[in-house]
Amino acid sequence: MPLDFGMVPWKHHVHIFTHSKSVTEAIFYIEETLKNGWSRSQLETEIGNNLYGKQGRAITNFDEKLPAPYSGLAKAILKSPYDFGFIDKKIVTEKQLEDELAANITRFLLELGQGFAYVGRQMELKMPGGQTFIPDMIFYHTRLKSYIVCELKVVPFIPDFAGKLNFYVSAVDELMKQSDDNPTIGLLICKSKDDTVVEWSFRGMNQPLGVAEYKLKEFISEKAAKLLPSESELQNIIDTYDVESDD
């Protein structure tokens, strides 16, 4: 289907073509603008966050575990890294990360992208035998019409994570998925990943899984902060420079 370039405002076009490194990238942003109805400020934010560069960088097994064209649509909704710069605290534990994402759920949903709806966190998946398992967060994607189980890790990816996520996806398929829903997808967001380790971990897994990274705001350590000039010292430096410039 040809793009209707006339539906995209002229200033959008100017910003897209002056900030894109290729025609392919420019067309990507035009398509996304048409699909999502972005305002110019939204477009500028997505380009500034390098949405084009992040798309498709999550590692998945969707081609093997999902039918086409659903597999391609599923891959398109994931990106890597996810930008959690809206979290204004130093994160050490997974609970802290989950708490902050839940407290900033609107920002988190915006970062996940169009179509994600928040179902809940720490939802109990109760097995027929009585055991209970609790994934971190569950979403529903309105375009894919599928549940998405999201696990959060503040450490680099290890193969054990794939097995646990695979089980959670199976459990949601059995306990929550309705007959008109598409297969549930597992998304693990971790501090870092080795793509080869992720790909090998997917071998033997029977559920559609994806692994992506996240990035947080960088905080200066107290030791480093002591070495930096204070706000008043910086202002004095600026004032001195201005005086010398006038002379």
C-alpha positions in Angstrom: 0.0 0.0 0.0 1.6 3.3 -1.1 2.3 6.0 1.5 -0.1 9.0 1.5 2.6 11.6 2.0 0.0 14.4 1.8 -1.4 13.2 5.2 1.8 14.1 7.0 2.2 17.9 7.7 5.0 19.7 5.9 6.9 20.5 9.1 6.9 16.8 10.0 8.5 16.1 6.6 11.1 18.7 7.2 12.1 17.3 10.6 12.1 13.8 9.3 14.3 14.4 6.3 16.7 16.6 8.2 17.2 14.1 11.0 17.2 10.8 9.1 20.4 9.1 7.9 18.7 7.3 5.0 15.6 7.2 2.9 14.6 4.0 4.6 14.7 5.7 8.0 12.7 8.6 6.8 10.0 6.4 5.4 9.9 4.5 8.7 9.1 7.7 10.5 6.5 8.7 7.9 4.8 5.4 8.3 4.9 5.6 12.1 3.5 9.1 12.0 0.6 8.0 9.8 -0.1 4.9 11.8 0.1 6.6 15.3 -1.1 10.1 14.4 2.0 11.7 16.0 2.1 15.4 16.7 5.3 17.2 15.8 6.5 17.1 19.4 5.8 13.4 19.6 7.7 12.8 16.3 10.6 14.8 17.6 10.7 12.8 20.8 10.7 9.5 18.9 13.4 10.6 16.5 15.4 11.9 19.5 15.0 8.5 21.2 16.2 6.8 18.0 13.1 4.6 17.7 14.3 3.5 14.2 17.6 2.3 15.6 15.9 0.4 18.5 13.3 -1.4 16.4 14.1 -5.0 15.8 17.1 -5.1 18.1 15.4 -7.3 20.7 16.3 -10.9 20.2 13.3 -13.1 19.6 12.3 -16.6 18.4 9.1 -15.3 16.9 9.9 -16.5 13.3 10.0 -20.1 14.6 7.2 -19.9 17.2 4.6 -17.6 15.5 2.9 -17.8 12.1 3.5 -15.2 9.5 2.5 -12.4 9.3 1.8 -12.4 13.1 5.5 -13.0 13.8 6.6 -9.9 11.9 4.0 -7.8 13.7 5.1 -9.2 17.0 8.8 -8.4 16.3 7.8 -4.8 15.3 6.3 -4.0 18.6 9.6 -4.7 20.5 12.7 -2.6 20.7 16.0 -2.5 22.5 17.1 -0.7 24.6 14.1 0.6 26.4 14.8 4.0 27.9 13.9 4.2 31.6 15.4 7.6 32.0 12.2 8.8 33.6 13.2 6.9 36.7 14.8 9.4 39.0 16.4 7.0 41.5 19.3 4.7 41.5 18.1 1.2 40.9 19.8 -1.8 42.6 17.1 -4.5 42.9 14.4 -5.9 40.6 11.7 -4.9 43.1 12.9 -1.3 43.0 12.8 -1.4 39.2 9.3 -2.9 39.2 8.1 -0.4 41.8 9.3 2.6 39.8 7.9 1.3 36.5 4.5 0.7 38.2 4.6 4.2 39.8 5.4 5.7 36.4 3.1 3.3 34.4 2.0 6.0 31.9 5.6 6.8 31.0 6.4 3.1 30.9 3.5 2.4 28.5 4.6 5.3 26.3 8.1 3.8 26.1 6.7 0.3 25.4 4.8 1.8 22.4 1.4 2.0 20.8 -1.0 -0.8 21.7 0.2 -1.9 25.1 -2.4 -2.0 27.8 -1.5 -2.6 31.5 -3.1 -5.6 33.0 -1.3 -5.7 36.4 1.8 -6.6 38.4 2.5 -9.5 40.7 -0.6 -11.3 39.4 -1.0 -14.8 40.9 -1.0 -17.7 38.4 -2.6 -20.5 40.4 -1.9 -24.0 39.2 -4.6 -26.7 39.4 -2.5 -28.5 42.0 -2.5 -25.4 44.2 1.0 -23.9 43.5 1.1 -20.2 42.8 3.6 -18.4 40.5 3.9 -14.6 40.1 5.4 -12.9 37.0 6.5 -9.3 37.4 4.0 -7.6 35.0 1.4 -8.6 32.5 0.2 -6.5 29.5 -2.3 -7.0 26.7 -1.5 -5.7 23.2 -4.6 -4.4 21.5 -3.2 -4.8 18.0 -1.7 -8.2 18.4 -4.7 -9.3 20.6 -2.4 -11.2 22.9 -1.1 -11.1 26.4 2.5 -10.1 27.0 4.3 -11.4 30.1 7.0 -9.0 31.1 9.9 -10.1 33.4 12.4 -7.5 34.7 16.1 -8.2 35.6 18.7 -5.8 36.9 21.5 -8.1 35.9 22.8 -9.4 32.5 20.8 -12.1 30.8 21.5 -15.7 31.8 19.9 -18.9 30.2 17.9 -19.7 33.4 15.7 -16.6 32.7 14.4 -18.0 29.4 13.1 -21.2 31.1 11.2 -19.3 33.7 9.7 -16.9 31.2 8.8 -19.8 29.0 6.8 -21.4 31.9 5.0 -18.1 32.7 3.9 -17.8 29.1 2.6 -21.3 29.1 0.7 -20.6 32.4 -0.9 -17.4 31.0 -1.9 -19.3 27.9 -3.7 -21.9 30.0 -5.2 -19.6 32.7 -5.9 -16.3 31.1 -5.9 -16.5 27.3 -9.3 -16.7 25.7 -10.3 -18.6 22.5 -10.1 -15.4 20.4 -6.7 -14.3 21.7 -3.5 -14.9 19.8 -0.6 -16.8 21.5 0.9 -15.1 24.6 4.3 -13.6 24.2 7.1 -13.4 26.8 9.3 -10.3 27.1 12.3 -10.2 29.3 13.9 -6.7 29.9 17.4 -7.0 31.4 20.4 -4.8 32.1 22.4 -6.3 29.2 22.5 -9.3 26.9 24.8 -11.4 24.9 22.9 -12.1 21.7 24.4 -15.5 21.1 23.6 -16.6 24.7 20.0 -15.5 24.2 19.7 -17.3 20.9 21.1 -20.5 22.2 18.9 -20.2 25.3 15.8 -20.2 23.0 16.7 -23.7 21.7 14.2 -26.1 23.1 11.8 -23.4 24.3 8.3 -23.9 22.9 6.9 -20.4 23.5 7.4 -17.1 21.7 10.0 -15.1 23.7 11.9 -11.9 23.3 14.8 -10.4 25.2 15.6 -6.7 25.3 17.9 -4.3 27.3 17.1 -1.2 29.2 19.0 1.9 30.1 18.6 4.2 33.1 19.6 7.7 33.9 23.2 7.9 34.9 23.9 9.1 38.4 27.2 10.6 39.5 28.7 8.8 42.6 29.1 10.8 45.8 32.9 10.5 45.4 32.8 11.9 41.9 30.3 14.6 42.9 32.8 15.9 45.5 35.4 16.5 42.8 33.0 18.7 40.8 32.5 22.4 41.4 29.4 23.4 43.3 26.6 25.5 41.6 27.9 28.7 43.2 31.5 27.9 42.1 30.3 27.3 38.5 28.4 30.6 38.6 31.5 32.4 39.8 33.5 30.9 36.9 30.8 32.1 34.4 30.7 35.6 35.9 34.5 35.8 35.8 34.5 34.7 32.2 31.8 37.3 31.3 33.8 40.1 32.9 37.0 39.1 31.1 35.1 38.8 27.8 33.8 42.4 28.3 37.4 43.6 28.9 
